[in-house]
mmCIF file of C-alpha atoms in Angstrom:
data_model
loop_
_atom_site.group_PDB
_atom_site.id
_atom_site.type_symbol
_atom_site.label_atom_id
_atom_site.label_comp_id
_atom_site.label_asym_id
_atom_site.label_seq_id
_atom_site.Cartn_x
_atom_site.Cartn_y
_atom_site.Cartn_z
ATOM 1 C CA MET A 1010 96.163 96.447 82.847
ATOM 2 C CA ASN A 1011 92.598 97.138 81.532
ATOM 3 C CA CYS A 1012 93.642 96.001 78.097
ATOM 4 C CA ASP A 1013 92.458 92.367 78.211
ATOM 5 C CA LYS A 1014 94.294 89.985 75.849
ATOM 6 C CA LYS A 1015 92.647 86.853 77.235
ATOM 7 C CA ASP A 1016 90.732 85.927 74.066
ATOM 8 C CA THR A 1017 92.960 87.359 71.393
ATOM 9 C CA SER A 1018 91.734 85.308 68.444
ATOM 10 C CA ASP A 1019 88.067 85.543 69.437
ATOM 11 C CA SER A 1020 88.354 89.306 69.884
ATOM 12 C CA PHE A 1021 90.088 89.666 66.518
ATOM 13 C CA ARG A 1022 87.319 87.740 64.732
ATOM 14 C CA PHE A 1023 84.653 89.745 66.535
ATOM 15 C CA PHE A 1024 86.102 93.105 65.579
ATOM 16 C CA LYS A 1025 86.750 91.946 62.010
ATOM 17 C CA SER A 1026 83.056 91.056 61.748
ATOM 18 C CA LEU A 1027 82.172 94.615 62.760
ATOM 19 C CA GLU A 1028 84.752 96.188 60.474
ATOM 20 C CA GLU A 1029 82.477 97.468 57.741
ATOM 21 C CA LYS A 1030 80.404 99.682 60.014
ATOM 22 C CA VAL A 1031 82.209 100.146 63.325
ATOM 23 C CA LEU A 1032 85.735 100.591 61.992
ATOM 24 C CA SER A 1033 84.896 102.498 58.831
ATOM 25 C CA GLN A 1034 82.587 104.887 60.682
ATOM 26 C CA ARG A 1035 84.853 104.956 63.741
ATOM 27 C CA ILE A 1036 82.077 104.233 66.219
ATOM 28 C CA PRO A 1037 83.292 104.216 69.859
ATOM 29 C CA ILE A 1038 81.605 100.936 70.598
ATOM 30 C CA THR A 1039 83.572 100.149 73.751
ATOM 31 C CA GLY A 1040 85.044 102.312 76.482
ATOM 32 C CA SER A 1041 86.249 102.497 80.050
ATOM 33 C CA ILE A 1042 85.840 105.093 82.769
ATOM 34 C CA ASP A 1043 87.989 105.516 85.856
ATOM 35 C CA LEU A 1044 85.484 106.777 88.411
ATOM 36 C CA THR A 1045 88.399 107.614 90.690
ATOM 37 C CA HIS A 1046 92.078 106.915 91.245
ATOM 38 C CA ARG A 1047 91.408 106.719 94.976
ATOM 39 C CA CYS A 1048 91.509 103.304 96.617
ATOM 40 C CA ASN A 1049 91.157 101.735 100.055
ATOM 41 C CA LEU A 1050 94.243 99.579 99.389
ATOM 42 C CA ARG A 1051 97.875 100.657 99.051
ATOM 43 C CA CYS A 1052 99.211 98.200 96.488
ATOM 44 C CA ILE A 1053 102.959 98.369 95.984
ATOM 45 C CA HIS A 1054 102.715 97.936 92.210
ATOM 46 C CA CYS A 1055 99.839 100.345 91.488
ATOM 47 C CA TYR A 1056 100.353 102.402 88.337
ATOM 48 C CA ASN A 1057 98.081 105.199 89.543
ATOM 49 C CA GLY A 1058 100.633 106.312 92.110
ATOM 50 C CA VAL A 1059 100.773 106.853 95.860
ATOM 51 C CA GLN A 1060 97.371 107.223 97.521
ATOM 52 C CA SER A 1061 98.447 110.093 99.771
ATOM 53 C CA ASP A 1062 99.172 112.099 96.611
ATOM 54 C CA ILE A 1063 96.035 110.961 94.785
ATOM 55 C CA GLN A 1064 93.751 112.013 97.656
ATOM 56 C CA LYS A 1065 94.844 115.629 97.136
ATOM 57 C CA PHE A 1066 93.161 115.654 93.716
ATOM 58 C CA GLN A 1067 89.769 114.318 94.825
ATOM 59 C CA HIS A 1068 88.076 117.697 94.312
ATOM 60 C CA TYR A 1069 89.086 117.590 90.628
ATOM 61 C CA GLU A 1070 87.140 114.376 89.991
ATOM 62 C CA ILE A 1071 84.158 114.581 87.650
ATOM 63 C CA ASN A 1072 81.024 115.229 89.707
ATOM 64 C CA THR A 1073 77.853 113.162 89.458
ATOM 65 C CA LEU A 1074 76.028 115.519 87.102
ATOM 66 C CA LYS A 1075 78.963 115.778 84.695
ATOM 67 C CA MET A 1076 79.453 112.007 84.810
ATOM 68 C CA LYS A 1077 75.838 111.478 83.766
ATOM 69 C CA SER A 1078 76.250 113.990 80.964
ATOM 70 C CA ILE A 1079 79.310 112.114 79.686
ATOM 71 C CA ILE A 1080 77.397 108.829 79.862
ATOM 72 C CA ASP A 1081 74.634 110.414 77.762
ATOM 73 C CA GLU A 1082 77.192 111.530 75.195
ATOM 74 C CA ILE A 1083 79.053 108.241 74.870
ATOM 75 C CA THR A 1084 75.746 106.384 74.503
ATOM 76 C CA ASP A 1085 74.579 108.781 71.798
ATOM 77 C CA ALA A 1086 77.918 108.256 70.025
ATOM 78 C CA GLY A 1087 77.310 104.498 69.813
ATOM 79 C CA CYS A 1088 78.978 103.037 72.896
ATOM 80 C CA LEU A 1089 77.610 99.613 73.854
ATOM 81 C CA TYR A 1090 80.225 98.197 76.236
ATOM 82 C CA LEU A 1091 81.442 100.127 79.264
ATOM 83 C CA LEU A 1092 84.075 99.145 81.814
ATOM 84 C CA ILE A 1093 83.796 100.895 85.185
ATOM 85 C CA THR A 1094 87.119 100.844 86.968
ATOM 86 C CA GLY A 1095 89.496 102.854 89.155
ATOM 87 C CA GLY A 1096 91.241 103.068 91.619
ATOM 88 C CA GLU A 1097 88.465 101.338 93.472
ATOM 89 C CA PRO A 1098 85.201 102.505 91.858
ATOM 90 C CA LEU A 1099 83.054 101.446 94.814
ATOM 91 C CA ILE A 1100 84.798 104.011 97.014
ATOM 92 C CA ARG A 1101 82.859 106.850 95.377
ATOM 93 C CA ARG A 1102 79.860 107.915 97.445
ATOM 94 C CA ASP A 1103 77.816 108.371 94.276
ATOM 95 C CA PHE A 1104 78.722 104.959 92.820
ATOM 96 C CA LYS A 1105 75.153 103.676 93.168
ATOM 97 C CA GLU A 1106 73.677 106.694 91.392
ATOM 98 C CA ILE A 1107 76.226 106.540 88.570
ATOM 99 C CA TYR A 1108 75.882 102.776 88.153
ATOM 100 C CA GLU A 1109 72.083 102.953 88.059
ATOM 101 C CA TYR A 1110 72.325 105.609 85.360
ATOM 102 C CA VAL A 1111 74.724 103.518 83.283
ATOM 103 C CA LYS A 1112 72.313 100.587 83.448
ATOM 104 C CA LEU A 1113 69.365 102.864 82.641
ATOM 105 C CA LYS A 1114 71.151 103.843 79.426
ATOM 106 C CA GLY A 1115 71.380 100.173 78.464
ATOM 107 C CA LEU A 1116 75.172 99.879 78.459
ATOM 108 C CA ILE A 1117 76.656 96.390 78.785
ATOM 109 C CA THR A 1118 78.681 96.940 81.925
ATOM 110 C CA THR A 1119 81.781 95.319 83.403
ATOM 111 C CA ILE A 1120 83.157 96.320 86.799
ATOM 112 C CA PHE A 1121 86.758 95.981 87.970
ATOM 113 C CA THR A 1122 86.987 95.963 91.772
ATOM 114 C CA ASN A 1123 89.354 94.729 94.465
ATOM 115 C CA GLY A 1124 86.387 92.982 96.092
ATOM 116 C CA THR A 1125 86.882 94.422 99.576
ATOM 117 C CA MET A 1126 83.872 96.756 99.497
ATOM 118 C CA ILE A 1127 81.100 94.309 98.563
ATOM 119 C CA THR A 1128 78.589 95.454 101.187
ATOM 120 C CA ASP A 1129 74.926 94.499 101.613
ATOM 121 C CA ASP A 1130 73.986 97.640 99.679
ATOM 122 C CA ILE A 1131 76.297 96.748 96.784
ATOM 123 C CA ILE A 1132 74.991 93.178 96.644
ATOM 124 C CA GLY A 1133 71.444 94.535 96.628
ATOM 125 C CA LEU A 1134 72.319 96.936 93.814
ATOM 126 C CA PHE A 1135 73.959 94.222 91.716
ATOM 127 C CA ASN A 1136 71.108 91.796 92.375
ATOM 128 C CA GLU A 1137 68.630 94.383 91.122
ATOM 129 C CA LEU A 1138 70.789 95.511 88.188
ATOM 130 C CA PRO A 1139 73.318 92.753 87.435
ATOM 131 C CA PRO A 1140 76.562 93.751 85.713
ATOM 132 C CA HIS A 1141 77.498 91.813 82.607
ATOM 133 C CA GLU A 1142 80.697 90.790 84.400
ATOM 134 C CA ILE A 1143 82.616 91.588 87.580
ATOM 135 C CA GLU A 1144 86.377 91.096 87.822
ATOM 136 C CA VAL A 1145 88.075 90.886 91.219
ATOM 137 C CA THR A 1146 91.853 90.976 91.580
ATOM 138 C CA LEU A 1147 93.223 88.381 94.011
ATOM 139 C CA TYR A 1148 96.859 89.203 94.748
ATOM 140 C CA GLY A 1149 97.674 86.126 96.793
ATOM 141 C CA ALA A 1150 96.332 82.828 98.061
ATOM 142 C CA THR A 1151 97.360 83.587 101.637
ATOM 143 C CA LYS A 1152 96.795 86.513 103.953
ATOM 144 C CA GLU A 1153 100.538 87.086 104.286
ATOM 145 C CA THR A 1154 101.242 87.420 100.571
ATOM 146 C CA TYR A 1155 98.046 89.277 99.704
ATOM 147 C CA GLU A 1156 98.539 91.910 102.398
ATOM 148 C CA LYS A 1157 102.246 92.264 101.650
ATOM 149 C CA ILE A 1158 101.097 93.531 98.263
ATOM 150 C CA THR A 1159 98.031 95.554 99.321
ATOM 151 C CA GLY A 1160 99.593 97.085 102.436
ATOM 152 C CA VAL A 1161 96.331 96.885 104.409
ATOM 153 C CA ASN A 1162 95.754 94.561 107.357
ATOM 154 C CA GLY A 1163 92.535 92.572 107.079
ATOM 155 C CA SER A 1164 92.160 93.172 103.344
ATOM 156 C CA PHE A 1165 92.590 89.488 102.418
ATOM 157 C CA ASP A 1166 89.588 88.427 104.485
ATOM 158 C CA MET A 1167 87.540 91.331 103.112
ATOM 159 C CA CYS A 1168 88.404 90.318 99.548
ATOM 160 C CA MET A 1169 87.588 86.650 100.096
ATOM 161 C CA ASN A 1170 84.307 87.619 101.753
ATOM 162 C CA GLY A 1171 83.458 89.815 98.775
ATOM 163 C CA ILE A 1172 84.209 86.989 96.349
ATOM 164 C CA GLU A 1173 82.070 84.572 98.349
ATOM 165 C CA ARG A 1174 79.137 86.988 98.408
ATOM 166 C CA LEU A 1175 79.299 87.624 94.674
ATOM 167 C CA VAL A 1176 79.429 83.893 93.934
ATOM 168 C CA LYS A 1177 76.628 83.127 96.401
ATOM 169 C CA ASN A 1178 74.405 85.672 94.668
ATOM 170 C CA GLY A 1179 75.080 84.187 91.248
ATOM 171 C CA HIS A 1180 76.983 87.028 89.616
ATOM 172 C CA ASN A 1181 79.154 86.516 86.552
ATOM 173 C CA LEU A 1182 82.505 86.752 88.298
ATOM 174 C CA ARG A 1183 86.046 86.304 87.122
ATOM 175 C CA LEU A 1184 89.162 86.369 89.271
ATOM 176 C CA LYS A 1185 92.499 87.684 88.059
ATOM 177 C CA THR A 1186 95.922 88.366 89.449
ATOM 178 C CA ILE A 1187 99.042 90.355 88.684
ATOM 179 C CA LEU A 1188 101.926 87.899 88.564
ATOM 180 C CA MET A 1189 104.980 89.298 90.343
ATOM 181 C CA LYS A 1190 107.956 88.135 92.354
ATOM 182 C CA ILE A 1191 106.056 88.357 95.626
ATOM 183 C CA ASN A 1192 103.166 86.071 94.651
ATOM 184 C CA LYS A 1193 104.576 83.845 91.894
ATOM 185 C CA ASP A 1194 104.929 80.886 94.275
ATOM 186 C CA GLU A 1195 101.193 81.087 94.999
ATOM 187 C CA PHE A 1196 100.103 81.362 91.362
ATOM 188 C CA PHE A 1197 98.635 77.881 91.146
ATOM 189 C CA GLN A 1198 96.938 78.291 94.524
ATOM 190 C CA ILE A 1199 95.333 81.517 93.319
ATOM 191 C CA LYS A 1200 94.199 79.763 90.161
ATOM 192 C CA LYS A 1201 92.793 76.910 92.265
ATOM 193 C CA ILE A 1202 90.777 79.360 94.360
ATOM 194 C CA ALA A 1203 89.113 80.537 91.150
ATOM 195 C CA SER A 1204 88.473 76.933 90.140
ATOM 196 C CA ASP A 1205 87.048 76.075 93.558
ATOM 197 C CA PHE A 1206 84.631 78.989 93.289
ATOM 198 C CA GLY A 1207 83.697 77.864 89.782
ATOM 199 C CA VAL A 1208 84.673 81.163 88.163
ATOM 200 C CA GLY A 1209 86.986 82.188 85.337
ATOM 201 C CA PHE A 1210 90.573 83.274 85.806
ATOM 202 C CA ARG A 1211 93.204 85.321 83.999
ATOM 203 C CA PHE A 1212 96.514 86.949 84.853
ATOM 204 C CA ASP A 1213 98.951 89.545 83.600
ATOM 205 C CA ALA A 1214 102.673 89.921 84.268
ATOM 206 C CA ALA A 1215 103.492 93.093 82.326
ATOM 207 C CA LEU A 1216 104.017 95.535 85.180
ATOM 208 C CA PHE A 1217 104.987 99.043 84.108
ATOM 209 C CA PRO A 1218 106.100 102.303 85.785
ATOM 210 C CA ARG A 1219 103.624 104.463 87.628
ATOM 211 C CA PHE A 1220 101.984 107.325 85.783
ATOM 212 C CA ASP A 1221 104.022 109.751 87.894
ATOM 213 C CA GLY A 1222 107.244 108.221 86.529
ATOM 214 C CA ASP A 1223 108.155 106.085 89.551
ATOM 215 C CA ARG A 1224 109.785 102.915 88.195
ATOM 216 C CA LYS A 1225 109.436 100.827 91.359
ATOM 217 C CA PRO A 1226 106.785 98.456 89.900
ATOM 218 C CA ILE A 1227 109.319 97.233 87.311
ATOM 219 C CA SER A 1228 111.464 95.781 90.105
ATOM 220 C CA LEU A 1229 108.551 93.483 90.989
ATOM 221 C CA ARG A 1230 108.374 91.813 87.560
ATOM 222 C CA VAL A 1231 108.902 88.118 87.079
ATOM 223 C CA THR A 1232 111.184 87.233 84.176
ATOM 224 C CA PRO A 1233 109.662 87.016 80.686
ATOM 225 C CA LEU A 1234 110.384 83.269 80.712
ATOM 226 C CA GLU A 1235 108.530 82.788 83.992
ATOM 227 C CA ALA A 1236 105.560 84.779 82.697
ATOM 228 C CA VAL A 1237 105.271 82.869 79.416
ATOM 229 C CA GLU A 1238 105.743 79.485 81.058
ATOM 230 C CA MET A 1239 102.905 80.221 83.475
ATOM 231 C CA GLU A 1240 100.762 81.396 80.580
ATOM 232 C CA LEU A 1241 101.330 78.450 78.249
ATOM 233 C CA ILE A 1242 100.714 75.806 80.889
ATOM 234 C CA ASP A 1243 97.101 76.505 79.993
ATOM 235 C CA LYS A 1244 96.558 74.460 76.812
ATOM 236 C CA ASP A 1245 93.575 76.589 75.871
ATOM 237 C CA MET A 1246 95.732 79.723 75.992
ATOM 238 C CA LEU A 1247 98.398 77.942 73.964
ATOM 239 C CA SER A 1248 95.942 77.205 71.170
ATOM 240 C CA LYS A 1249 94.527 80.741 71.296
ATOM 241 C CA TRP A 1250 97.961 82.294 70.825
ATOM 242 C CA LYS A 1251 98.632 79.974 67.868
ATOM 243 C CA ASP A 1252 95.257 80.803 66.370
ATOM 244 C CA TYR A 1253 95.755 84.530 66.876
ATOM 245 C CA TYR A 1254 99.199 84.456 65.278
ATOM 246 C CA GLU A 1255 97.964 82.590 62.209
ATOM 247 C CA ILE A 1256 95.143 85.097 61.770
ATOM 248 C CA THR A 1257 97.249 88.232 62.248
ATOM 249 C CA LYS A 1258 100.746 87.390 60.951
ATOM 250 C CA ASP A 1259 100.044 88.846 57.506
ATOM 251 C CA PHE A 1260 99.165 92.205 59.042
ATOM 252 C CA VAL A 1261 102.784 92.908 59.990
ATOM 253 C CA ASN A 1262 104.377 95.847 58.126
ATOM 254 C CA ILE A 1263 101.232 97.020 56.316
ATOM 255 C CA THR A 1264 100.840 100.433 57.950
ATOM 256 C CA ASP A 1265 102.888 103.505 58.762
ATOM 257 C CA GLU A 1266 100.756 104.271 61.825
ATOM 258 C CA LEU A 1267 102.353 103.908 65.246
ATOM 259 C CA TYR A 1268 99.139 102.810 66.941
ATOM 260 C CA THR A 1269 97.649 99.757 65.246
ATOM 261 C CA CYS A 1270 95.087 98.583 67.822
ATOM 262 C CA GLY A 1271 91.496 99.704 68.327
ATOM 263 C CA ALA A 1272 92.388 102.476 70.786
ATOM 264 C CA GLY A 1273 90.974 105.766 69.572
ATOM 265 C CA VAL A 1274 89.284 103.977 66.669
ATOM 266 C CA ILE A 1275 86.576 101.898 68.339
ATOM 267 C CA SER A 1276 87.545 102.259 72.004
ATOM 268 C CA PHE A 1277 88.274 105.033 74.491
ATOM 269 C CA HIS A 1278 89.155 105.761 78.101
ATOM 270 C CA ILE A 1279 88.061 108.598 80.381
ATOM 271 C CA ASP A 1280 90.028 109.333 83.544
ATOM 272 C CA PRO A 1281 88.506 110.625 86.825
ATOM 273 C CA TYR A 1282 89.283 114.219 85.897
ATOM 274 C CA GLY A 1283 87.423 114.230 82.590
ATOM 275 C CA ASN A 1284 90.307 113.607 80.217
ATOM 276 C CA LEU A 1285 89.455 111.529 77.151
ATOM 277 C CA LYS A 1286 92.252 109.273 75.903
ATOM 278 C CA PRO A 1287 92.586 106.497 73.324
ATOM 279 C CA CYS A 1288 93.182 104.053 76.192
ATOM 280 C CA LEU A 1289 94.092 104.026 79.865
ATOM 281 C CA MET A 1290 97.832 103.767 79.227
ATOM 282 C CA VAL A 1291 98.313 106.506 76.642
ATOM 283 C CA ARG A 1292 99.939 109.567 78.206
ATOM 284 C CA SER A 1293 100.672 111.805 75.212
ATOM 285 C CA ILE A 1294 97.191 112.053 73.664
ATOM 286 C CA SER A 1295 94.346 113.600 75.630
ATOM 287 C CA CYS A 1296 91.372 115.943 75.327
ATOM 288 C CA SER A 1297 89.503 117.444 78.285
ATOM 289 C CA LEU A 1298 85.764 116.787 78.334
ATOM 290 C CA ASN A 1299 85.395 119.598 80.838
ATOM 291 C CA ASN A 1300 85.744 122.003 77.920
ATOM 292 C CA ASN A 1301 84.717 119.835 74.956
ATOM 293 C CA SER A 1302 81.910 117.499 73.981
ATOM 294 C CA PHE A 1303 82.679 113.795 73.728
ATOM 295 C CA ILE A 1304 82.359 113.876 69.936
ATOM 296 C CA ASP A 1305 84.724 116.836 69.659
ATOM 297 C CA GLY A 1306 87.205 115.035 71.911
ATOM 298 C CA TRP A 1307 86.769 111.793 69.973
ATOM 299 C CA ASN A 1308 87.617 113.578 66.727
ATOM 300 C CA ALA A 1309 90.535 115.415 68.328
ATOM 301 C CA ILE A 1310 92.327 112.323 69.617
ATOM 302 C CA ILE A 1311 92.278 110.523 66.261
ATOM 303 C CA THR A 1312 93.819 113.605 64.636
ATOM 304 C CA LEU A 1313 96.645 113.467 67.174
ATOM 305 C CA MET A 1314 97.065 109.707 66.757
ATOM 306 C CA ARG A 1315 97.347 109.934 62.975
ATOM 307 C CA LEU A 1316 100.250 112.343 63.328
ATOM 308 C CA LYS A 1317 102.279 109.570 64.943
ATOM 309 C CA LYS A 1318 103.916 107.714 62.055
ATOM 310 C CA VAL A 1319 106.685 105.157 61.718
ATOM 311 C CA SER A 1320 109.202 104.655 58.923
ATOM 312 C CA LYS A 1321 109.589 101.547 56.779
ATOM 313 C CA ASP A 1322 112.622 100.670 58.874
ATOM 314 C CA TYR A 1323 110.729 100.773 62.167
ATOM 315 C CA LYS A 1324 111.935 97.754 64.136
ATOM 316 C CA CYS A 1325 108.529 96.465 65.228
ATOM 317 C CA ASN A 1326 107.018 96.699 61.739
ATOM 318 C CA LYS A 1327 109.589 94.231 60.428
ATOM 319 C CA CYS A 1328 109.301 91.787 63.329
ATOM 320 C CA LYS A 1329 107.342 88.584 62.754
ATOM 321 C CA LYS A 1330 106.910 88.258 66.518
ATOM 322 C CA SER A 1331 105.156 91.625 66.931
ATOM 323 C CA MET A 1332 101.797 89.871 67.049
ATOM 324 C CA LEU A 1333 102.983 87.808 70.010
ATOM 325 C CA CYS A 1334 104.696 90.376 72.214
ATOM 326 C CA GLY A 1335 101.803 92.576 73.263
ATOM 327 C CA TYR A 1336 103.063 95.443 71.076
ATOM 328 C CA CYS A 1337 101.921 98.680 72.709
ATOM 329 C CA PRO A 1338 103.436 102.140 72.091
ATOM 330 C CA ALA A 1339 101.761 103.430 75.263
ATOM 331 C CA PHE A 1340 103.561 100.743 77.268
ATOM 332 C CA PHE A 1341 106.804 101.706 75.514
ATOM 333 C CA GLU A 1342 106.377 105.331 76.556
ATOM 334 C CA LEU A 1343 105.776 104.450 80.196
ATOM 335 C CA GLU A 1344 108.848 102.224 80.256
ATOM 336 C CA ASN A 1345 111.251 104.135 78.002
ATOM 337 C CA ASP A 1346 109.848 107.688 77.789
ATOM 338 C CA SER A 1347 109.275 107.154 74.070
ATOM 339 C CA GLU A 1348 106.391 105.574 72.167
ATOM 340 C CA TYR A 1349 108.844 104.577 69.438
ATOM 341 C CA LEU A 1350 111.356 102.731 71.622
ATOM 342 C CA CYS A 1351 110.121 99.185 72.135
ATOM 343 C CA SER A 1352 110.122 97.440 75.495
ATOM 344 C CA ASP A 1353 112.864 94.848 75.953
ATOM 345 C CA TYR A 1354 110.563 93.046 78.383
ATOM 346 C CA LEU A 1355 107.736 92.698 75.850
ATOM 347 C CA CYS A 1356 110.227 91.854 73.086
ATOM 348 C CA GLU A 1357 111.593 88.979 75.106
ATOM 349 C CA MET A 1358 108.090 87.719 75.882
ATOM 350 C CA GLY A 1359 107.292 87.728 72.167
ATOM 351 C CA ARG A 1360 110.491 85.853 71.338
ATOM 352 C CA ILE A 1361 109.835 83.197 73.982
ATOM 353 C CA ARG A 1362 106.193 82.788 72.943
ATOM 354 C CA TYR A 1363 107.245 82.299 69.319
ATOM 355 C CA GLU A 1364 109.855 79.696 70.244
ATOM 356 C CA LYS A 1365 107.508 77.763 72.494
ATOM 357 C CA LEU A 1366 104.617 77.907 70.048
ATOM 358 C CA PHE A 1367 106.434 77.066 66.835
ATOM 359 C CA LEU A 1368 110.000 75.875 67.459
ATOM 360 C CA ASN A 1369 109.590 73.412 70.330
#
């Protein structure tokens, strides 16, 4: 998931401090762009879908000139923070040109990559124009587990080599993993690799169906209990969840809006085909930037979002654990084909977090 909940309380305080201007004026201060859904790996859990199908749509991807135009528009609209992701963003032949343009515009840039395409040219580019942060996903601590997930022979060594090169060149790197049945027994080894490299680490366990409707990734989930136990072993994360809950608990049941996060209010996502969305996961709200300006699209998506209301009896609005579950209508829709039907998986995670934080 691109939605990073690692520093929930810190993020909440930060956005509250910007509330008067950014929230009231609805400035799109932060955004993400999928440069492509194509990838050199074939990960069994990938939400983008099957690569053989994705390749067929390559000619619909935003071209270099249009990408630069969009970057101009989001900068003019007030964007400061930009996440470049995919697919594997480095697979685009024009990555260097696009990245240089993003940096020229002064955007604070984070890159999500699988780490297997960190060539001499990429290292040279990043050394000349360092990203604010680079995140590399490490799916396993061993070749066997990693490549069972990625489906590509030799990819583990390529990833480790990429990590080593980024660390050697002093880049601000963080490792992450997707916790699933296949790699759960290597979780602490993966975390140790991050520690040994002296870089940060985070993980996510909330796998969801592919965007094409295939539900296979759900079968790879660990149980909610396993996910929360792994999470709360980290005492720092434990205190952050407690802090976040204390800050946000009074915000339960104060709105009739379905979407209560910053998506579409201060943040946005643009897919490889030029579709503007509130966030990467939202399927039902979209505006094509091939036919509209960014500002027109930005205004259109909030109109659509504000039409999505909930009643006073809406289950999640009455739940004191809704600040601990990862409440996300977009996730609900992917899992249950309805933004209004909450995820049992997230519900159970919220219940377990609450018990472990406050009842144990």
